CSV table of C-alpha atoms and ligand atoms in Angstrom, one decimal:
chain,number,residue,atom,x,y,z
R,619,MET,CA,0.0,0.0,0.0
R,620,SER,CA,1.5,3.3,-0.9
R,621,GLY,CA,1.9,6.1,1.6
R,622,SER,CA,-0.9,8.3,0.3
R,623,SER,CA,-3.5,5.5,-0.1
R,624,LEU,CA,-2.7,4.4,3.5
R,625,GLU,CA,-3.1,7.9,4.7
R,626,SER,CA,-6.6,8.1,3.2
R,627,ARG,CA,-7.7,5.1,5.2
R,628,LEU,CA,-6.4,6.3,8.6
R,629,LEU,CA,-8.1,8.6,11.0
R,630,PRO,CA,-7.2,12.2,10.1
R,631,ALA,CA,-4.0,13.2,11.9
R,632,THR,CA,-4.0,15.9,14.6
R,633,SER,CA,-3.4,19.2,12.8
R,634,ASP,CA,-0.3,21.2,13.7
R,635,LEU,CA,1.5,18.4,15.4
R,636,GLU,CA,4.5,20.6,16.1
R,637,SER,CA,2.5,23.0,18.3
R,638,TYR,CA,2.1,20.3,21.0
R,639,LYS,CA,4.6,20.8,23.8
R,640,ASP,CA,5.3,19.5,27.3
R,641,ALA,CA,4.7,16.3,29.2
R,642,TRP,CA,1.9,16.2,31.6
R,643,GLY,CA,1.3,13.9,34.6
R,644,PHE,CA,-2.3,13.4,35.8
R,645,ILE,CA,-2.4,13.7,39.6
R,646,GLU,CA,-5.1,11.9,41.4
R,647,TYR,CA,-6.8,14.0,44.1
R,648,ILE,CA,-9.8,12.2,45.3
R,649,GLU,CA,-12.1,13.0,48.2
R,650,GLY,CA,-9.6,15.6,49.5
R,651,GLU,CA,-6.6,13.2,49.3
R,652,LEU,CA,-3.6,13.3,47.1
R,653,PHE,CA,-2.8,9.8,45.8
R,654,GLU,CA,1.0,9.6,46.2
R,655,ILE,CA,1.2,6.8,43.7
R,656,SER,CA,0.1,9.2,40.9
R,657,LEU,CA,3.2,11.3,41.5
R,658,GLU,CA,5.0,8.5,39.6
R,659,THR,CA,3.6,10.2,36.5
R,660,LEU,CA,5.8,13.2,37.3
R,661,GLY,CA,8.8,10.8,37.3
R,662,VAL,CA,8.0,9.6,33.8
R,663,ALA,CA,7.1,13.1,32.6
R,664,ASN,CA,10.5,14.4,33.9
R,665,LYS,CA,12.4,11.6,32.2
R,666,VAL,CA,11.0,12.3,28.7
R,667,ALA,CA,10.5,16.0,29.0
R,668,ARG,CA,14.2,16.6,29.8
R,669,LYS,CA,15.2,14.5,26.8
R,670,ALA,CA,12.8,16.2,24.5
R,671,GLY,CA,13.7,19.7,25.8
R,672,MET,CA,10.2,20.3,27.1
R,673,LYS,CA,8.5,21.2,30.4
R,674,VAL,CA,6.7,19.1,32.9
R,675,GLY,CA,3.1,19.9,33.8
R,676,ALA,CA,1.1,18.5,36.7
R,677,ILE,CA,-2.6,18.3,36.1
R,678,ILE,CA,-5.0,18.1,39.0
R,679,LEU,CA,-8.8,18.3,39.2
R,680,GLY,CA,-10.9,18.6,42.4
R,681,HIS,CA,-12.8,20.9,44.6
R,682,LYS,CA,-11.3,23.2,47.2
R,683,ILE,CA,-7.8,21.9,46.4
R,684,PRO,CA,-5.5,23.4,49.1
R,685,GLU,CA,-2.7,25.6,47.9
R,686,GLU,CA,-0.1,23.4,49.7
R,687,ILE,CA,-1.1,20.5,47.5
R,688,LEU,CA,-0.6,22.6,44.3
R,689,ARG,CA,2.8,23.8,45.6
R,690,GLU,CA,3.7,20.3,46.6
R,691,LEU,CA,3.4,19.2,42.9
R,692,ILE,CA,6.1,21.8,42.0
R,693,TYR,CA,8.3,20.5,44.8
R,694,ARG,CA,7.8,17.0,43.4
R,695,GLY,CA,9.1,17.8,39.9
R,696,ALA,CA,6.4,19.8,38.0
R,697,ASP,CA,7.5,23.0,36.2
R,698,TYR,CA,3.9,24.2,36.4
R,699,VAL,CA,0.6,23.0,37.7
R,700,ILE,CA,-2.7,23.4,35.9
R,701,TYR,CA,-5.7,22.8,38.1
R,702,ALA,CA,-9.5,23.0,37.8
R,703,ASP,CA,-11.5,23.5,40.9
R,704,HIS,CA,-15.2,23.0,40.7
R,705,PRO,CA,-17.9,21.3,42.9
R,706,GLU,CA,-18.6,18.8,40.1
R,707,LEU,CA,-15.0,17.7,40.3
R,708,GLU,CA,-15.1,16.9,44.0
R,709,HIS,CA,-15.7,13.2,43.4
R,710,TYR,CA,-14.4,11.2,40.4
R,711,ASN,CA,-17.1,11.9,37.8
R,712,PRO,CA,-15.9,10.3,34.6
R,713,ILE,CA,-18.0,12.5,32.3
R,714,ALA,CA,-16.9,15.8,33.9
R,715,TYR,CA,-13.2,14.7,34.3
R,716,THR,CA,-13.0,13.5,30.6
R,717,GLU,CA,-14.5,16.8,29.4
R,718,VAL,CA,-12.4,19.0,31.6
R,719,LEU,CA,-9.2,17.2,30.6
R,720,TYR,CA,-10.2,17.5,26.9
R,721,GLN,CA,-10.7,21.3,27.4
R,722,MET,CA,-7.3,21.6,28.9
R,723,ILE,CA,-5.7,19.6,26.1
R,724,GLU,CA,-7.5,21.9,23.5
R,725,ARG,CA,-6.2,25.0,25.3
R,726,TYR,CA,-2.6,24.0,26.2
R,727,ARG,CA,-1.8,21.3,23.6
R,728,PRO,CA,0.4,18.9,25.6
R,729,TRP,CA,2.8,16.6,23.7
R,730,ALA,CA,2.3,13.7,26.1
R,731,LEU,CA,-0.1,12.9,29.0
R,732,PHE,CA,0.5,10.2,31.5
R,733,PHE,CA,-2.1,8.4,33.7
R,734,MET,CA,-1.3,6.0,36.4
R,735,ALA,CA,-2.4,2.5,35.4
R,736,ASP,CA,-4.5,2.1,38.5
R,737,ASP,CA,-8.3,1.9,38.9
R,738,LEU,CA,-8.9,5.6,38.1
R,739,GLY,CA,-6.3,6.0,35.4
R,740,ARG,CA,-7.4,2.8,33.6
R,741,ASP,CA,-10.9,4.2,33.5
R,742,LEU,CA,-10.1,7.8,32.7
R,743,GLY,CA,-7.1,7.5,30.3
R,744,PRO,CA,-9.0,5.7,27.5
R,745,LYS,CA,-12.0,8.0,27.8
R,746,VAL,CA,-9.8,11.1,27.4
R,747,ALA,CA,-7.9,9.5,24.5
R,748,TYR,CA,-11.1,8.8,22.7
R,749,ARG,CA,-12.5,12.3,23.4
R,750,ALA,CA,-9.3,13.9,22.1
R,751,THR,CA,-9.1,11.5,19.1
R,752,THR,CA,-5.7,10.1,19.9
R,753,GLY,CA,-4.2,6.8,20.9
R,754,MET,CA,-3.4,5.4,24.3
R,755,ALA,CA,-0.7,2.8,25.2
R,756,ALA,CA,-1.8,1.1,28.4
R,757,ASP,CA,0.3,-0.4,31.2
R,758,CYS,CA,3.7,0.9,30.0
R,759,ILE,CA,6.8,0.1,32.0
R,760,ASP,CA,9.3,2.4,30.3
R,761,PHE,CA,9.5,5.4,28.0
R,762,ASP,CA,11.9,7.1,25.8
R,763,VAL,CA,12.1,9.8,23.1
R,764,GLU,CA,12.9,8.5,19.6
R,765,ASP,CA,12.4,9.1,15.9
R,766,PHE,CA,10.0,6.6,14.4
R,767,GLU,CA,10.1,5.5,10.8
R,768,PHE,CA,6.5,4.7,9.8
R,769,LYS,CA,7.5,2.5,6.8
R,770,LEU,CA,3.9,2.0,5.5
R,771,ALA,CA,3.3,5.7,5.3
R,772,GLY,CA,6.9,6.4,4.0
R,773,LYS,CA,7.5,9.0,6.7
R,774,THR,CA,9.9,9.5,9.6
R,775,TYR,CA,8.4,11.2,12.7
R,776,LYS,CA,10.9,13.0,14.9
R,777,ASN,CA,11.0,13.1,18.6
R,778,LEU,CA,8.1,10.8,19.5
R,779,LEU,CA,7.3,9.2,22.8
R,780,ALA,CA,8.4,5.5,22.7
R,781,GLN,CA,5.9,3.8,24.9
R,782,ILE,CA,7.4,0.5,26.1
R,783,ARG,CA,5.4,-2.4,27.6
R,784,PRO,CA,5.5,-6.2,27.8
R,785,ALA,CA,3.4,-8.0,25.1
R,786,ALA,CA,3.3,-11.8,25.7
R,787,ILE,CA,6.9,-12.9,25.5
R,788,TRP,CA,8.1,-9.7,23.8
R,789,ILE,CA,8.7,-6.1,24.9
R,790,ALA,CA,6.7,-3.9,22.6
R,791,LYS,CA,7.5,-0.3,21.7
R,792,ILE,CA,4.4,1.7,20.8
R,793,PHE,CA,4.3,5.0,19.0
R,794,THR,CA,1.5,7.5,18.4
R,795,PRO,CA,3.0,9.3,15.4
R,796,ARG,CA,0.0,11.2,14.0
R,797,HIS,CA,-2.0,12.2,17.0
R,798,ARG,CA,-1.5,14.4,20.1
R,799,PRO,CA,-1.2,14.2,22.9
R,800,GLN,CA,0.5,10.8,23.1
R,801,ILE,CA,-1.4,9.3,26.0
R,802,SER,CA,0.0,6.4,28.2
R,803,GLY,CA,-0.8,4.4,31.2
R,804,VAL,CA,2.1,3.9,33.6
R,805,ARG,CA,2.3,0.7,35.6
R,806,PRO,CA,2.7,1.4,39.3
R,807,GLY,CA,6.1,0.8,40.8
R,808,TYR,CA,8.2,1.4,37.7
R,809,PHE,CA,9.0,5.1,38.2
R,810,LYS,CA,9.9,6.9,41.4
R,811,PRO,CA,8.5,10.4,41.7
R,812,PRO,CA,11.3,13.0,41.5
R,813,PRO,CA,12.8,13.7,44.9
R,814,ARG,CA,11.0,16.5,46.8
R,815,ASP,CA,12.8,19.8,46.5
R,816,PRO,CA,11.0,22.7,48.5
R,817,ASN,CA,13.3,25.2,46.7
R,818,ARG,CA,11.7,24.5,43.3
R,819,ARG,CA,9.5,27.2,41.9
R,820,GLY,CA,6.9,27.1,39.1
R,821,ASP,CA,3.6,28.6,37.9
R,822,ILE,CA,0.3,27.5,39.3
R,823,ILE,CA,-2.4,28.1,36.7
R,824,ARG,CA,-6.1,28.0,37.4
R,825,PHE,CA,-8.2,26.6,34.6
R,826,ASP,CA,-11.9,27.5,34.6
R,827,PRO,CA,-13.7,24.5,33.0
R,828,LEU,CA,-17.1,24.3,31.4
R,829,ILE,CA,-18.9,21.4,33.0
R,830,PRO,CA,-21.2,19.8,30.5
R,831,GLU,CA,-24.9,19.3,31.5
R,832,GLU,CA,-24.6,15.6,31.0
R,833,ALA,CA,-22.0,15.4,33.7
R,834,LYS,CA,-25.0,15.9,36.1
R,835,ARG,CA,-26.3,12.5,35.0
R,836,PHE,CA,-23.5,11.0,37.1
R,837,ARG,CA,-24.1,11.3,40.9
R,838,VAL,CA,-21.9,10.0,43.7
R,839,VAL,CA,-24.4,8.5,46.2
R,840,LYS,CA,-22.0,7.2,48.8
R,841,VAL,CA,-18.2,7.2,49.3
R,842,GLU,CA,-16.8,4.4,51.4
R,843,LYS,CA,-13.1,4.1,52.1
R,844,LEU,CA,-11.7,0.6,51.9
R,845,PRO,CA,-9.1,-0.4,54.5
R,846,GLU,CA,-5.7,0.2,53.0
R,847,GLU,CA,-4.0,-3.0,51.8
R,848,LYS,CA,-0.4,-3.2,52.9
R,849,ASP,CA,1.8,-4.9,50.5
R,850,PRO,CA,5.0,-6.1,52.1
R,851,LEU,CA,6.8,-6.5,48.8
R,852,ARG,CA,6.1,-3.0,47.6
R,853,GLU,CA,7.0,-1.5,51.0
R,854,ALA,CA,10.2,-3.4,51.5
R,855,GLU,CA,13.6,-1.8,51.3
R,856,LEU,CA,15.3,-5.1,50.9
R,857,ILE,CA,13.8,-8.1,49.1
R,858,VAL,CA,15.3,-11.6,49.0
R,859,SER,CA,13.8,-13.4,45.9
R,860,LEU,CA,14.1,-17.1,45.2
R,861,GLY,CA,14.0,-18.9,41.8
R,862,MET,CA,14.2,-22.4,40.4
R,863,GLY,CA,17.8,-22.5,41.5
R,864,ILE,CA,16.6,-23.7,44.9
R,865,THR,CA,15.6,-27.0,43.2
R,866,ARG,CA,19.0,-27.7,41.8
R,867,ARG,CA,22.4,-28.0,43.4
R,868,PRO,CA,25.7,-28.8,41.8
R,869,GLY,CA,27.3,-31.8,43.5
R,870,GLY,CA,24.6,-32.0,46.2
R,871,GLU,CA,21.0,-32.7,47.1
R,872,PRO,CA,18.8,-29.6,46.8
R,873,ASP,CA,16.6,-28.9,49.8
R,874,PRO,CA,14.1,-26.2,48.8
R,875,VAL,CA,12.8,-25.9,52.4
R,876,LYS,CA,16.3,-25.3,53.7
R,877,ALA,CA,16.8,-22.7,50.9
R,878,PHE,CA,13.6,-21.0,51.8
R,879,GLU,CA,14.5,-21.0,55.5
R,880,MET,CA,18.0,-19.5,54.7
R,881,ALA,CA,16.4,-16.7,52.6
R,882,LYS,CA,13.9,-16.0,55.4
R,883,GLU,CA,16.6,-15.9,58.0
R,884,LEU,CA,18.6,-13.4,55.9
R,885,ALA,CA,15.6,-11.2,55.4
R,886,GLU,CA,14.5,-11.4,59.1
R,887,TYR,CA,18.0,-10.8,60.4
R,888,ILE,CA,18.4,-7.6,58.4
R,889,ALA,CA,14.9,-6.4,59.4
R,890,LYS,CA,15.7,-7.0,63.1
R,891,LYS,CA,19.3,-5.7,63.1
R,892,LEU,CA,19.0,-2.7,60.8
R,893,GLY,CA,15.3,-1.9,61.4
R,894,VAL,CA,14.4,-1.9,57.7
R,895,LYS,CA,11.4,-3.5,56.1
R,896,THR,CA,12.2,-6.7,54.3
R,897,ALA,CA,10.2,-9.2,52.3
R,898,LEU,CA,10.6,-12.4,50.4
R,899,GLY,CA,9.8,-12.6,46.6
R,900,ALA,CA,9.9,-15.3,44.0
R,901,SER,CA,10.1,-16.0,40.3
R,902,ARG,CA,7.0,-17.1,38.4
R,903,ALA,CA,8.7,-20.4,37.6
R,904,LEU,CA,9.2,-21.2,41.2
R,905,ILE,CA,5.6,-20.2,42.1
R,906,HIS,CA,4.2,-22.2,39.2
R,907,ALA,CA,6.3,-25.2,40.2
R,908,GLU,CA,4.0,-25.6,43.3
R,909,LEU,CA,6.5,-27.5,45.3
R,910,LYS,CA,4.6,-29.6,47.8
R,911,GLU,CA,7.1,-28.9,50.6
R,912,LEU,CA,6.8,-25.1,50.1
R,913,GLU,CA,3.0,-25.0,50.1
R,914,GLY,CA,1.9,-21.9,52.0
R,915,LYS,CA,5.5,-20.5,52.0
R,916,ILE,CA,6.0,-19.6,48.3
R,917,THR,CA,2.7,-17.9,47.4
R,918,HIS,CA,1.3,-16.1,44.3
R,919,ASP,CA,1.4,-12.7,46.0
R,920,MET,CA,5.2,-13.0,46.1
R,921,GLN,CA,5.7,-13.0,42.3
R,922,VAL,CA,7.9,-10.3,41.0
R,923,GLY,CA,7.8,-9.5,37.3
R,924,GLN,CA,5.7,-8.7,34.3
R,925,THR,CA,2.7,-10.6,35.5
R,926,GLY,CA,3.5,-10.1,39.1
R,927,LYS,CA,4.6,-7.0,41.0
R,928,ALA,CA,7.0,-4.3,40.1
R,929,VAL,CA,9.4,-3.5,42.9
R,930,SER,CA,12.2,-1.1,43.4
R,931,PRO,CA,13.8,-1.6,46.8
R,932,LYS,CA,17.2,-0.4,47.9
R,933,ILE,CA,18.5,-3.9,47.7
R,934,TYR,CA,17.1,-6.8,45.7
R,935,ILE,CA,18.8,-10.2,46.2
R,936,ALA,CA,18.0,-12.6,43.4
R,937,ALA,CA,19.0,-16.1,44.4
R,938,GLY,CA,18.8,-18.9,41.8
R,939,ILE,CA,16.9,-16.6,39.3
R,940,SER,CA,18.1,-16.7,35.7
R,941,GLY,CA,16.9,-13.2,34.8
R,942,ALA,CA,14.3,-13.7,32.1
R,943,ILE,CA,13.1,-10.5,30.7
R,944,GLN,CA,9.7,-11.0,32.3
R,945,HIS,CA,11.4,-11.1,35.7
R,946,LYS,CA,13.8,-8.3,35.0
R,947,VAL,CA,11.0,-5.8,34.1
R,948,GLY,CA,9.7,-6.2,37.6
R,949,MET,CA,12.9,-5.5,39.6
R,950,GLN,CA,15.5,-3.8,37.4
R,951,SER,CA,14.8,-0.4,38.8
R,952,SER,CA,16.0,-1.6,42.3
R,953,GLU,CA,18.9,0.5,43.5
R,954,ASN,CA,21.2,-2.4,44.2
R,955,ILE,CA,20.8,-5.9,42.7
R,956,ILE,CA,22.8,-8.7,44.3
R,957,ALA,CA,22.5,-11.8,42.0
R,958,ILE,CA,23.5,-15.3,43.2
R,959,ASN,CA,23.8,-17.8,40.4
R,960,ILE,CA,26.0,-20.7,39.5
R,961,ASP,CA,25.9,-19.9,35.8
R,962,PRO,CA,28.5,-17.2,34.9
R,963,ASN,CA,26.4,-16.3,31.9
R,964,ALA,CA,23.1,-15.9,33.7
R,965,PRO,CA,21.2,-12.9,32.2
R,966,ILE,CA,20.5,-11.6,35.7
R,967,PHE,CA,24.2,-10.7,36.0
R,968,GLU,CA,23.8,-8.2,33.1
R,969,ILE,CA,21.8,-5.9,35.4
R,970,ALA,CA,23.4,-6.9,38.8
R,971,THR,CA,25.4,-4.4,40.8
R,972,HIS,CA,26.9,-7.3,42.8
R,973,ILE,CA,27.6,-10.7,41.2
R,974,ILE,CA,27.9,-13.8,43.3
R,975,ASN,CA,28.7,-16.6,41.0
R,976,GLU,CA,28.2,-19.4,43.5
R,977,ASP,CA,25.7,-22.0,44.7
R,978,LEU,CA,23.0,-20.2,46.7
R,979,TYR,CA,23.1,-23.0,49.3
R,980,THR,CA,26.6,-21.9,50.3
R,981,ALA,CA,26.4,-18.2,49.4
R,982,ILE,CA,23.4,-17.2,51.5
R,983,PRO,CA,24.8,-18.6,54.8
R,984,LYS,CA,28.1,-16.8,54.0
R,985,ILE,CA,26.2,-13.5,53.6
R,986,ILE,CA,24.4,-14.1,57.0
R,987,GLU,CA,27.8,-15.0,58.6
R,988,ALA,CA,29.5,-11.9,57.2
R,989,LEU,CA,26.6,-9.7,58.4
R,990,LYS,CA,26.8,-11.1,61.9
R,991,LYS,CA,30.5,-10.5,62.0
R,992,ARG,CA,30.1,-7.0,60.7
R,993,LEU,CA,27.3,-6.2,63.2
R,994,GLY,CA,29.4,-7.5,66.1
R,995,GLU,CA,27.9,-10.8,66.9
X,2257,FAD,C1,3.8,-13.9,29.4
X,2257,FAD,C2,4.8,-14.3,30.4
X,2257,FAD,C3,4.9,-13.6,31.6
X,2257,FAD,C4,5.8,-14.0,32.6
X,2257,FAD,N1,5.8,-13.3,33.8
X,2257,FAD,C5,6.8,-13.6,34.7
X,2257,FAD,C6,6.9,-12.8,35.9
X,2257,FAD,O1,6.0,-11.9,36.2
X,2257,FAD,N2,7.9,-13.1,36.8
X,2257,FAD,C7,8.8,-14.1,36.5
X,2257,FAD,O2,9.7,-14.3,37.3
X,2257,FAD,N3,8.7,-14.8,35.4
X,2257,FAD,C8,7.7,-14.6,34.5
X,2257,FAD,N4,7.7,-15.3,33.3
X,2257,FAD,C9,8.5,-16.5,33.2
X,2257,FAD,C10,9.9,-16.2,32.8
X,2257,FAD,O3,10.0,-16.2,31.4
X,2257,FAD,C11,10.9,-17.3,33.3
X,2257,FAD,O4,10.5,-18.6,32.9
X,2257,FAD,C12,11.1,-17.3,34.8
X,2257,FAD,O5,11.3,-16.0,35.3
X,2257,FAD,C13,12.3,-18.2,35.2
X,2257,FAD,O6,12.3,-18.4,36.6
X,2257,FAD,P1,13.7,-18.8,37.3
X,2257,FAD,O7,14.7,-17.7,37.0
X,2257,FAD,O8,13.4,-19.0,38.7
X,2257,FAD,O9,14.0,-20.2,36.7
X,2257,FAD,P2,15.1,-20.6,35.6
X,2257,FAD,O10,15.0,-19.8,34.4
X,2257,FAD,O11,15.0,-22.1,35.5
X,2257,FAD,O12,16.5,-20.2,36.3
X,2257,FAD,C14,17.0,-20.8,37.4
X,2257,FAD,C15,18.4,-20.2,37.6
X,2257,FAD,O13,19.0,-20.7,38.8
X,2257,FAD,C16,20.4,-21.0,38.6
X,2257,FAD,N5,20.7,-22.0,39.6
X,2257,FAD,C17,20.5,-23.3,39.5
X,2257,FAD,N6,20.9,-23.9,40.6
X,2257,FAD,C18,21.4,-23.0,41.4
X,2257,FAD,C19,22.0,-22.9,42.7
X,2257,FAD,N7,22.1,-24.0,43.5
X,2257,FAD,N8,22.5,-21.7,43.2
X,2257,FAD,C20,22.4,-20.6,42.4
X,2257,FAD,N9,21.9,-20.6,41.2
X,2257,FAD,C21,21.4,-21.7,40.7
X,2257,FAD,C22,20.5,-21.4,37.1
X,2257,FAD,O14,21.8,-21.2,36.6
X,2257,FAD,C23,19.4,-20.5,36.5
X,2257,FAD,O15,20.0,-19.3,36.0
X,2257,FAD,C24,6.7,-15.0,32.3
X,2257,FAD,C25,6.7,-15.7,31.1
X,2257,FAD,C26,5.8,-15.3,30.2
X,2257,FAD,C27,5.8,-16.0,28.8
């Protein structure tokens, strides 16, 4: 298909693509509460905006939003904040929220807009994308700024947002070349919000929205706060993760229960001695192996990776984990990665900050021993 005949079959492109600037993060402010998790959108926006030579905008909707919250968004990495304050925006009203965001897009023309891939973002992001006649890449785990050669159309688009996400056994890169803004969902846990800096300054811009009549069709009858679910893996500063390596042992009998107990001892010792939160994690292969002897010990909520949880602790210890891409995407943003593996070519070593090329059955007790010595026992 030639470029021009393809063009005639596609949705008309956004006009004046070049006029779209800046990367926006949508901040969730619900029932008078700022949802910290949504600050991760500012982490993403900062990453791409700095590379593309653009600014970072924080977008927030609500009613009676305190000024401290607006200023906080500047401290947390926004160059400016655009907010809409209206009684109809007090609760999450998808009709009103979609329309107001669309009006902001029309007025300010952002180049990219990021939503958290949580309950609210997954609902609102696609609605806004549809309203603005643009695309949306859901559940992304990384982003970059790249040129994209759209071979079918015979064109190269410069400086696009590369939206990166797992797709079955591949990692897909998605581009929205002909429409703006480029809208993406960001999987929680992959981006840290920028560090808080109370010396940062930026503009706080009030946007007066037109709330459509039909938004009144949506009424919040009752708001009930669910008890907060604590997730030890996401809160932990140190995670000891186990993989299928616990079922193998060069020149010896593997004992998965012993390996589990060793990992637990290490995590608990550090928690007790250093007063930090620690947790145990696991690879999907180990969880799916459903070892009888580890029933109730290795559980599904411990899975780290593409179809499990994304974690970024200060220290991630991967013991007997090969480092398949689906595991790596869930832990590679950890500050320090200590990998224990008998295979010198294990892919996990490519991203490890500390490599222990050894049998985990001997390596873990050595780490515990060394820690005890160091901590004066
Ligand atoms: C769509 C899809 C989604 C997926 N999602 C996830 C996910 O979310 N999380 C995830 O983890 N996986 C996921 N996977 C599976 C992933 O592809 C790998 O199969 C899995 O991560 C491998 O687990 P492992 O490293 O424990 O096992 P293996 O790949 O079998 O690796 C075991 C490692 O242990 C080492 N070893 C062996 N004995 C010892 C010893 N005694 N001491 C030290 N090292 C030893 C070996 O050298 C090897 O490197 C997914 C796959 C698909 C297709």
